Amino acid sequence: MNAGGAGERGHDPTAYGASIAEEYDALYEAVMDTEVAVDRLADLAAGGPVLELGIGTGRLALPLAARGLLVHGVEASPAMVERLRTKPGGAGIPVTLGDFTDVQVPGPFSLVVLAFNTIFALPSEDAQAASFHTAARHLRPGGRFVVEAWVLDHGRFVDRSAVSVRHLTADRLSLDTARIDAGGERMETVQVVFSDGGVRLFPANHTYVGPRELDLMARSAGLRREQRWAGWDRRPYEVGSKAHVTVYRKPDDSQ
């Protein structure tokens, strides 16, 4: 999944997808609870159309469409969309190539989705805030915007650096390496993948904002927080939670 923010100096929103598209599914399929996420998103959509910002290779969009939901995607990376198109049902999902901080697609939608930490791929807080305005602009009254993101664990870092195992099988080892700035906001990461084919490096930068800051961005876009869970299974979010799934709602003045 690729974000946007192409107007930010030095930021190429297509770069990550171009480098990782061929291996994306193999690297991430085992580390994400896709079935539970799709169940929850289908419930939140309540039969209405869905817009996914950063549709990537279709991990969420394809099973949602298979349930009969109308799904439209936005994606910055043509390489990721090409992978989506090779999958069963992928050719039938409309995708707008572009920057989802200012994109406009036919709507409105009952649900807008920004999953799997994609909010952090945007290059600045201004770009992140713009994505909330994009979501609000595309939602029908009473519609929902769902953001899934990890929560920064400072305990992982020694001298502002961290290494962890993301994926381990008999034929593939994937390590996450990260270095964070002194303010805890900008993070440079490289995923290092060892396999029979050799070693591959997938760099990516992150702009971290915590749940409270995301709530403020939502409020500035006219959205209000409805739910916050520690995961798609609706576990309560609490101190020490490593991730969150937050549901924002656009007011319905008719009610």
JSON list of N, CA and C in Angstrom, two decimals, residues 104-165:
[
{"chain": "A", "resi": 104, "resn": "GLN", "atom": "N", "xyz": [-10.00, 12.99, -5.52]},
{"chain": "A", "resi": 104, "resn": "GLN", "atom": "CA", "xyz": [-11.46, 13.06, -5.57]},
{"chain": "A", "resi": 104, "resn": "GLN", "atom": "C", "xyz": [-11.96, 11.93, -6.44]},
{"chain": "A", "resi": 105, "resn": "VAL", "atom": "N", "xyz": [-12.81, 11.06, -5.88]},
{"chain": "A", "resi": 105, "resn": "VAL", "atom": "CA", "xyz": [-13.40, 9.96, -6.65]},
{"chain": "A", "resi": 105, "resn": "VAL", "atom": "C", "xyz": [-14.91, 10.01, -6.47]},
{"chain": "A", "resi": 106, "resn": "PRO", "atom": "N", "xyz": [-15.66, 9.39, -7.38]},
{"chain": "A", "resi": 106, "resn": "PRO", "atom": "CA", "xyz": [-17.13, 9.42, -7.26]},
{"chain": "A", "resi": 106, "resn": "PRO", "atom": "C", "xyz": [-17.57, 8.75, -5.96]},
{"chain": "A", "resi": 107, "resn": "GLY", "atom": "N", "xyz": [-18.46, 9.35, -5.27]},
{"chain": "A", "resi": 107, "resn": "GLY", "atom": "CA", "xyz": [-18.96, 8.84, -4.00]},
{"chain": "A", "resi": 107, "resn": "GLY", "atom": "C", "xyz": [-20.43, 9.21, -3.86]},
{"chain": "A", "resi": 108, "resn": "PRO", "atom": "N", "xyz": [-20.92, 9.35, -2.64]},
{"chain": "A", "resi": 108, "resn": "PRO", "atom": "CA", "xyz": [-20.18, 9.20, -1.37]},
{"chain": "A", "resi": 108, "resn": "PRO", "atom": "C", "xyz": [-20.11, 7.74, -0.94]},
{"chain": "A", "resi": 109, "resn": "PHE", "atom": "N", "xyz": [-19.37, 7.51, 0.16]},
{"chain": "A", "resi": 109, "resn": "PHE", "atom": "CA", "xyz": [-19.14, 6.17, 0.67]},
{"chain": "A", "resi": 109, "resn": "PHE", "atom": "C", "xyz": [-19.64, 6.06, 2.12]},
{"chain": "A", "resi": 110, "resn": "SER", "atom": "N", "xyz": [-20.01, 4.85, 2.48]},
{"chain": "A", "resi": 110, "resn": "SER", "atom": "CA", "xyz": [-20.41, 4.64, 3.87]},
{"chain": "A", "resi": 110, "resn": "SER", "atom": "C", "xyz": [-19.22, 4.32, 4.76]},
{"chain": "A", "resi": 111, "resn": "LEU", "atom": "N", "xyz": [-18.10, 3.92, 4.13]},
{"chain": "A", "resi": 111, "resn": "LEU", "atom": "CA", "xyz": [-16.90, 3.58, 4.90]},
{"chain": "A", "resi": 111, "resn": "LEU", "atom": "C", "xyz": [-15.66, 3.96, 4.10]},
{"chain": "A", "resi": 112, "resn": "VAL", "atom": "N", "xyz": [-14.72, 4.64, 4.77]},
{"chain": "A", "resi": 112, "resn": "VAL", "atom": "CA", "xyz": [-13.40, 4.91, 4.21]},
{"chain": "A", "resi": 112, "resn": "VAL", "atom": "C", "xyz": [-12.39, 4.21, 5.12]},
{"chain": "A", "resi": 113, "resn": "VAL", "atom": "N", "xyz": [-11.43, 3.52, 4.51]},
{"chain": "A", "resi": 113, "resn": "VAL", "atom": "CA", "xyz": [-10.47, 2.68, 5.25]},
{"chain": "A", "resi": 113, "resn": "VAL", "atom": "C", "xyz": [-9.05, 3.16, 4.99]},
{"chain": "A", "resi": 114, "resn": "LEU", "atom": "N", "xyz": [-8.28, 3.29, 6.07]},
{"chain": "A", "resi": 114, "resn": "LEU", "atom": "CA", "xyz": [-6.85, 3.59, 5.98]},
{"chain": "A", "resi": 114, "resn": "LEU", "atom": "C", "xyz": [-6.16, 2.62, 6.94]},
{"chain": "A", "resi": 115, "resn": "ALA", "atom": "N", "xyz": [-5.74, 1.48, 6.40]},
{"chain": "A", "resi": 115, "resn": "ALA", "atom": "CA", "xyz": [-5.32, 0.35, 7.24]},
{"chain": "A", "resi": 115, "resn": "ALA", "atom": "C", "xyz": [-3.81, 0.18, 7.30]},
{"chain": "A", "resi": 116, "resn": "PHE", "atom": "N", "xyz": [-3.37, -0.70, 8.18]},
{"chain": "A", "resi": 116, "resn": "PHE", "atom": "CA", "xyz": [-2.01, -1.21, 8.28]},
{"chain": "A", "resi": 116, "resn": "PHE", "atom": "C", "xyz": [-0.95, -0.11, 8.27]},
{"chain": "A", "resi": 117, "resn": "ASN", "atom": "N", "xyz": [-1.13, 0.87, 9.15]},
{"chain": "A", "resi": 117, "resn": "ASN", "atom": "CA", "xyz": [-0.10, 1.89, 9.39]},
{"chain": "A", "resi": 117, "resn": "ASN", "atom": "C", "xyz": [0.16, 2.82, 8.21]},
{"chain": "A", "resi": 118, "resn": "THR", "atom": "N", "xyz": [-0.68, 2.79, 7.20]},
{"chain": "A", "resi": 118, "resn": "THR", "atom": "CA", "xyz": [-0.43, 3.60, 6.02]},
{"chain": "A", "resi": 118, "resn": "THR", "atom": "C", "xyz": [-0.44, 5.09, 6.34]},
{"chain": "A", "resi": 119, "resn": "ILE", "atom": "N", "xyz": [-1.14, 5.50, 7.39]},
{"chain": "A", "resi": 119, "resn": "ILE", "atom": "CA", "xyz": [-1.14, 6.90, 7.81]},
{"chain": "A", "resi": 119, "resn": "ILE", "atom": "C", "xyz": [0.28, 7.39, 8.06]},
{"chain": "A", "resi": 120, "resn": "PHE", "atom": "N", "xyz": [1.18, 6.50, 8.52]},
{"chain": "A", "resi": 120, "resn": "PHE", "atom": "CA", "xyz": [2.54, 6.91, 8.84]},
{"chain": "A", "resi": 120, "resn": "PHE", "atom": "C", "xyz": [3.42, 7.03, 7.60]},
{"chain": "A", "resi": 121, "resn": "ALA", "atom": "N", "xyz": [2.96, 6.51, 6.48]},
{"chain": "A", "resi": 121, "resn": "ALA", "atom": "CA", "xyz": [3.74, 6.63, 5.24]},
{"chain": "A", "resi": 121, "resn": "ALA", "atom": "C", "xyz": [3.64, 8.02, 4.63]},
{"chain": "A", "resi": 122, "resn": "LEU", "atom": "N", "xyz": [2.67, 8.79, 5.10]},
{"chain": "A", "resi": 122, "resn": "LEU", "atom": "CA", "xyz": [2.57, 10.17, 4.63]},
{"chain": "A", "resi": 122, "resn": "LEU", "atom": "C", "xyz": [3.71, 11.00, 5.22]},
{"chain": "A", "resi": 123, "resn": "PRO", "atom": "N", "xyz": [4.25, 11.95, 4.46]},
{"chain": "A", "resi": 123, "resn": "PRO", "atom": "CA", "xyz": [5.53, 12.55, 4.82]},
{"chain": "A", "resi": 123, "resn": "PRO", "atom": "C", "xyz": [5.49, 13.65, 5.88]},
{"chain": "A", "resi": 124, "resn": "SER", "atom": "N", "xyz": [4.32, 14.07, 6.31]},
{"chain": "A", "resi": 124, "resn": "SER", "atom": "CA", "xyz": [4.25, 15.14, 7.29]},
{"chain": "A", "resi": 124, "resn": "SER", "atom": "C", "xyz": [2.89, 15.10, 7.99]},
{"chain": "A", "resi": 125, "resn": "GLU", "atom": "N", "xyz": [2.81, 15.81, 9.12]},
{"chain": "A", "resi": 125, "resn": "GLU", "atom": "CA", "xyz": [1.53, 15.90, 9.81]},
{"chain": "A", "resi": 125, "resn": "GLU", "atom": "C", "xyz": [0.50, 16.65, 8.97]},
{"chain": "A", "resi": 126, "resn": "ASP", "atom": "N", "xyz": [0.94, 17.62, 8.17]},
{"chain": "A", "resi": 126, "resn": "ASP", "atom": "CA", "xyz": [0.01, 18.31, 7.28]},
{"chain": "A", "resi": 126, "resn": "ASP", "atom": "C", "xyz": [-0.62, 17.34, 6.29]},
{"chain": "A", "resi": 127, "resn": "ALA", "atom": "N", "xyz": [0.20, 16.45, 5.73]},
{"chain": "A", "resi": 127, "resn": "ALA", "atom": "CA", "xyz": [-0.33, 15.46, 4.79]},
{"chain": "A", "resi": 127, "resn": "ALA", "atom": "C", "xyz": [-1.27, 14.48, 5.49]},
{"chain": "A", "resi": 128, "resn": "GLN", "atom": "N", "xyz": [-0.92, 14.09, 6.71]},
{"chain": "A", "resi": 128, "resn": "GLN", "atom": "CA", "xyz": [-1.79, 13.20, 7.47]},
{"chain": "A", "resi": 128, "resn": "GLN", "atom": "C", "xyz": [-3.13, 13.86, 7.75]},
{"chain": "A", "resi": 129, "resn": "ALA", "atom": "N", "xyz": [-3.09, 15.12, 8.17]},
{"chain": "A", "resi": 129, "resn": "ALA", "atom": "CA", "xyz": [-4.33, 15.84, 8.43]},
{"chain": "A", "resi": 129, "resn": "ALA", "atom": "C", "xyz": [-5.16, 15.96, 7.16]},
{"chain": "A", "resi": 130, "resn": "ALA", "atom": "N", "xyz": [-4.49, 16.15, 6.02]},
{"chain": "A", "resi": 130, "resn": "ALA", "atom": "CA", "xyz": [-5.21, 16.25, 4.74]},
{"chain": "A", "resi": 130, "resn": "ALA", "atom": "C", "xyz": [-5.93, 14.96, 4.41]},
{"chain": "A", "resi": 131, "resn": "SER", "atom": "N", "xyz": [-5.36, 13.82, 4.82]},
{"chain": "A", "resi": 131, "resn": "SER", "atom": "CA", "xyz": [-6.02, 12.54, 4.54]},
{"chain": "A", "resi": 131, "resn": "SER", "atom": "C", "xyz": [-7.35, 12.43, 5.30]},
{"chain": "A", "resi": 132, "resn": "PHE", "atom": "N", "xyz": [-7.43, 13.03, 6.48]},
{"chain": "A", "resi": 132, "resn": "PHE", "atom": "CA", "xyz": [-8.70, 13.04, 7.22]},
{"chain": "A", "resi": 132, "resn": "PHE", "atom": "C", "xyz": [-9.73, 13.88, 6.49]},
{"chain": "A", "resi": 133, "resn": "HIS", "atom": "N", "xyz": [-9.30, 15.00, 5.93]},
{"chain": "A", "resi": 133, "resn": "HIS", "atom": "CA", "xyz": [-10.23, 15.82, 5.16]},
{"chain": "A", "resi": 133, "resn": "HIS", "atom": "C", "xyz": [-10.68, 15.09, 3.90]},
{"chain": "A", "resi": 134, "resn": "THR", "atom": "N", "xyz": [-9.77, 14.33, 3.28]},
{"chain": "A", "resi": 134, "resn": "THR", "atom": "CA", "xyz": [-10.17, 13.52, 2.13]},
{"chain": "A", "resi": 134, "resn": "THR", "atom": "C", "xyz": [-11.24, 12.52, 2.53]},
{"chain": "A", "resi": 135, "resn": "ALA", "atom": "N", "xyz": [-11.02, 11.84, 3.66]},
{"chain": "A", "resi": 135, "resn": "ALA", "atom": "CA", "xyz": [-12.00, 10.86, 4.13]},
{"chain": "A", "resi": 135, "resn": "ALA", "atom": "C", "xyz": [-13.35, 11.53, 4.39]},
{"chain": "A", "resi": 136, "resn": "ALA", "atom": "N", "xyz": [-13.33, 12.64, 5.10]},
{"chain": "A", "resi": 136, "resn": "ALA", "atom": "CA", "xyz": [-14.58, 13.32, 5.44]},
{"chain": "A", "resi": 136, "resn": "ALA", "atom": "C", "xyz": [-15.32, 13.77, 4.18]},
{"chain": "A", "resi": 137, "resn": "ARG", "atom": "N", "xyz": [-14.58, 14.24, 3.20]},
{"chain": "A", "resi": 137, "resn": "ARG", "atom": "CA", "xyz": [-15.18, 14.72, 1.95]},
{"chain": "A", "resi": 137, "resn": "ARG", "atom": "C", "xyz": [-15.88, 13.61, 1.19]},
{"chain": "A", "resi": 138, "resn": "HIS", "atom": "N", "xyz": [-15.40, 12.38, 1.35]},
{"chain": "A", "resi": 138, "resn": "HIS", "atom": "CA", "xyz": [-15.96, 11.26, 0.60]},
{"chain": "A", "resi": 138, "resn": "HIS", "atom": "C", "xyz": [-17.01, 10.47, 1.37]},
{"chain": "A", "resi": 139, "resn": "LEU", "atom": "N", "xyz": [-17.22, 10.79, 2.64]},
{"chain": "A", "resi": 139, "resn": "LEU", "atom": "CA", "xyz": [-18.19, 10.06, 3.44]},
{"chain": "A", "resi": 139, "resn": "LEU", "atom": "C", "xyz": [-19.59, 10.64, 3.30]},
{"chain": "A", "resi": 140, "resn": "ARG", "atom": "N", "xyz": [-20.57, 9.77, 3.28]},
{"chain": "A", "resi": 140, "resn": "ARG", "atom": "CA", "xyz": [-21.94, 10.22, 3.40]},
{"chain": "A", "resi": 140, "resn": "ARG", "atom": "C", "xyz": [-22.21, 10.57, 4.87]},
{"chain": "A", "resi": 141, "resn": "PRO", "atom": "N", "xyz": [-23.23, 11.36, 5.16]},
{"chain": "A", "resi": 141, "resn": "PRO", "atom": "CA", "xyz": [-23.56, 11.64, 6.56]},
{"chain": "A", "resi": 141, "resn": "PRO", "atom": "C", "xyz": [-23.79, 10.34, 7.34]},
{"chain": "A", "resi": 142, "resn": "GLY", "atom": "N", "xyz": [-23.16, 10.25, 8.50]},
{"chain": "A", "resi": 142, "resn": "GLY", "atom": "CA", "xyz": [-23.24, 9.02, 9.30]},
{"chain": "A", "resi": 142, "resn": "GLY", "atom": "C", "xyz": [-22.21, 7.98, 8.92]},
{"chain": "A", "resi": 143, "resn": "GLY", "atom": "N", "xyz": [-21.42, 8.25, 7.85]},
{"chain": "A", "resi": 143, "resn": "GLY", "atom": "CA", "xyz": [-20.40, 7.30, 7.43]},
{"chain": "A", "resi": 143, "resn": "GLY", "atom": "C", "xyz": [-19.21, 7.27, 8.37]},
{"chain": "A", "resi": 144, "resn": "ARG", "atom": "N", "xyz": [-18.38, 6.25, 8.21]},
{"chain": "A", "resi": 144, "resn": "ARG", "atom": "CA", "xyz": [-17.27, 6.02, 9.13]},
{"chain": "A", "resi": 144, "resn": "ARG", "atom": "C", "xyz": [-15.93, 5.99, 8.42]},
{"chain": "A", "resi": 145, "resn": "PHE", "atom": "N", "xyz": [-14.91, 6.46, 9.14]},
{"chain": "A", "resi": 145, "resn": "PHE", "atom": "CA", "xyz": [-13.52, 6.42, 8.69]},
{"chain": "A", "resi": 145, "resn": "PHE", "atom": "C", "xyz": [-12.75, 5.58, 9.69]},
{"chain": "A", "resi": 146, "resn": "VAL", "atom": "N", "xyz": [-12.08, 4.52, 9.20]},
{"chain": "A", "resi": 146, "resn": "VAL", "atom": "CA", "xyz": [-11.36, 3.60, 10.07]},
{"chain": "A", "resi": 146, "resn": "VAL", "atom": "C", "xyz": [-9.86, 3.72, 9.82]},
{"chain": "A", "resi": 147, "resn": "VAL", "atom": "N", "xyz": [-9.11, 3.92, 10.90]},
{"chain": "A", "resi": 147, "resn": "VAL", "atom": "CA", "xyz": [-7.65, 4.02, 10.83]},
{"chain": "A", "resi": 147, "resn": "VAL", "atom": "C", "xyz": [-7.04, 2.92, 11.69]},
{"chain": "A", "resi": 148, "resn": "GLU", "atom": "N", "xyz": [-6.15, 2.13, 11.11]},
{"chain": "A", "resi": 148, "resn": "GLU", "atom": "CA", "xyz": [-5.41, 1.10, 11.84]},
{"chain": "A", "resi": 148, "resn": "GLU", "atom": "C", "xyz": [-3.94, 1.50, 11.89]},
{"chain": "A", "resi": 149, "resn": "ALA", "atom": "N", "xyz": [-3.35, 1.50, 13.09]},
{"chain": "A", "resi": 149, "resn": "ALA", "atom": "CA", "xyz": [-1.96, 1.94, 13.21]},
{"chain": "A", "resi": 149, "resn": "ALA", "atom": "C", "xyz": [-1.32, 1.35, 14.46]},
{"chain": "A", "resi": 150, "resn": "TRP", "atom": "N", "xyz": [0.02, 1.22, 14.42]},
{"chain": "A", "resi": 150, "resn": "TRP", "atom": "CA", "xyz": [0.73, 0.77, 15.60]},
{"chain": "A", "resi": 150, "resn": "TRP", "atom": "C", "xyz": [0.96, 1.94, 16.55]},
{"chain": "A", "resi": 151, "resn": "VAL", "atom": "N", "xyz": [1.27, 1.61, 17.80]},
{"chain": "A", "resi": 151, "resn": "VAL", "atom": "CA", "xyz": [1.57, 2.60, 18.82]},
{"chain": "A", "resi": 151, "resn": "VAL", "atom": "C", "xyz": [3.06, 2.50, 19.14]},
{"chain": "A", "resi": 152, "resn": "LEU", "atom": "N", "xyz": [3.73, 3.63, 19.15]},
{"chain": "A", "resi": 152, "resn": "LEU", "atom": "CA", "xyz": [5.17, 3.65, 19.34]},
{"chain": "A", "resi": 152, "resn": "LEU", "atom": "C", "xyz": [5.55, 3.09, 20.72]},
{"chain": "A", "resi": 153, "resn": "ASP", "atom": "N", "xyz": [6.46, 2.11, 20.71]},
{"chain": "A", "resi": 153, "resn": "ASP", "atom": "CA", "xyz": [6.99, 1.51, 21.94]},
{"chain": "A", "resi": 153, "resn": "ASP", "atom": "C", "xyz": [8.43, 1.96, 22.09]},
{"chain": "A", "resi": 154, "resn": "HIS", "atom": "N", "xyz": [8.65, 2.96, 22.92]},
{"chain": "A", "resi": 154, "resn": "HIS", "atom": "CA", "xyz": [10.00, 3.48, 23.10]},
{"chain": "A", "resi": 154, "resn": "HIS", "atom": "C", "xyz": [10.94, 2.43, 23.69]},
{"chain": "A", "resi": 155, "resn": "GLY", "atom": "N", "xyz": [10.38, 1.45, 24.38]},
{"chain": "A", "resi": 155, "resn": "GLY", "atom": "CA", "xyz": [11.21, 0.42, 25.00]},
{"chain": "A", "resi": 155, "resn": "GLY", "atom": "C", "xyz": [11.93, -0.47, 23.99]},
{"chain": "A", "resi": 156, "resn": "ARG", "atom": "N", "xyz": [11.49, -0.46, 22.73]},
{"chain": "A", "resi": 156, "resn": "ARG", "atom": "CA", "xyz": [12.14, -1.26, 21.69]},
{"chain": "A", "resi": 156, "resn": "ARG", "atom": "C", "xyz": [13.49, -0.68, 21.30]},
{"chain": "A", "resi": 157, "resn": "PHE", "atom": "N", "xyz": [13.69, 0.60, 21.56]},
{"chain": "A", "resi": 157, "resn": "PHE", "atom": "CA", "xyz": [14.83, 1.31, 20.99]},
{"chain": "A", "resi": 157, "resn": "PHE", "atom": "C", "xyz": [15.98, 1.43, 21.98]},
{"chain": "A", "resi": 158, "resn": "VAL", "atom": "N", "xyz": [17.17, 1.13, 21.50]},
{"chain": "A", "resi": 158, "resn": "VAL", "atom": "CA", "xyz": [18.41, 1.33, 22.25]},
{"chain": "A", "resi": 158, "resn": "VAL", "atom": "C", "xyz": [19.26, 2.29, 21.43]},
{"chain": "A", "resi": 159, "resn": "ASP", "atom": "N", "xyz": [19.60, 3.43, 22.02]},
{"chain": "A", "resi": 159, "resn": "ASP", "atom": "CA", "xyz": [20.30, 4.49, 21.28]},
{"chain": "A", "resi": 159, "resn": "ASP", "atom": "C", "xyz": [19.54, 4.85, 20.01]},
{"chain": "A", "resi": 160, "resn": "ARG", "atom": "N", "xyz": [18.21, 4.89, 20.15]},
{"chain": "A", "resi": 160, "resn": "ARG", "atom": "CA", "xyz": [17.28, 5.29, 19.08]},
{"chain": "A", "resi": 160, "resn": "ARG", "atom": "C", "xyz": [17.24, 4.30, 17.92]},
{"chain": "A", "resi": 161, "resn": "SER", "atom": "N", "xyz": [17.74, 3.08, 18.12]},
{"chain": "A", "resi": 161, "resn": "SER", "atom": "CA", "xyz": [17.70, 2.05, 17.06]},
{"chain": "A", "resi": 161, "resn": "SER", "atom": "C", "xyz": [17.03, 0.79, 17.59]},
{"chain": "A", "resi": 162, "resn": "ALA", "atom": "N", "xyz": [16.43, 0.02, 16.68]},
{"chain": "A", "resi": 162, "resn": "ALA", "atom": "CA", "xyz": [15.74, -1.21, 17.06]},
{"chain": "A", "resi": 162, "resn": "ALA", "atom": "C", "xyz": [15.80, -2.21, 15.93]},
{"chain": "A", "resi": 163, "resn": "VAL", "atom": "N", "xyz": [15.83, -3.51, 16.28]},
{"chain": "A", "resi": 163, "resn": "VAL", "atom": "CA", "xyz": [15.78, -4.61, 15.32]},
{"chain": "A", "resi": 163, "resn": "VAL", "atom": "C", "xyz": [14.79, -5.64, 15.86]},
{"chain": "A", "resi": 164, "resn": "SER", "atom": "N", "xyz": [13.90, -6.14, 15.01]},
{"chain": "A", "resi": 164, "resn": "SER", "atom": "CA", "xyz": [12.95, -7.17, 15.42]},
{"chain": "A", "resi": 164, "resn": "SER", "atom": "C", "xyz": [12.67, -8.11, 14.26]},
{"chain": "A", "resi": 165, "resn": "VAL", "atom": "N", "xyz": [12.21, -9.31, 14.57]},
{"chain": "A", "resi": 165, "resn": "VAL", "atom": "CA", "xyz": [11.87, -10.31, 13.56]},
{"chain": "A", "resi": 165, "resn": "VAL", "atom": "C", "xyz": [10.42, -10.09, 13.14]}
]
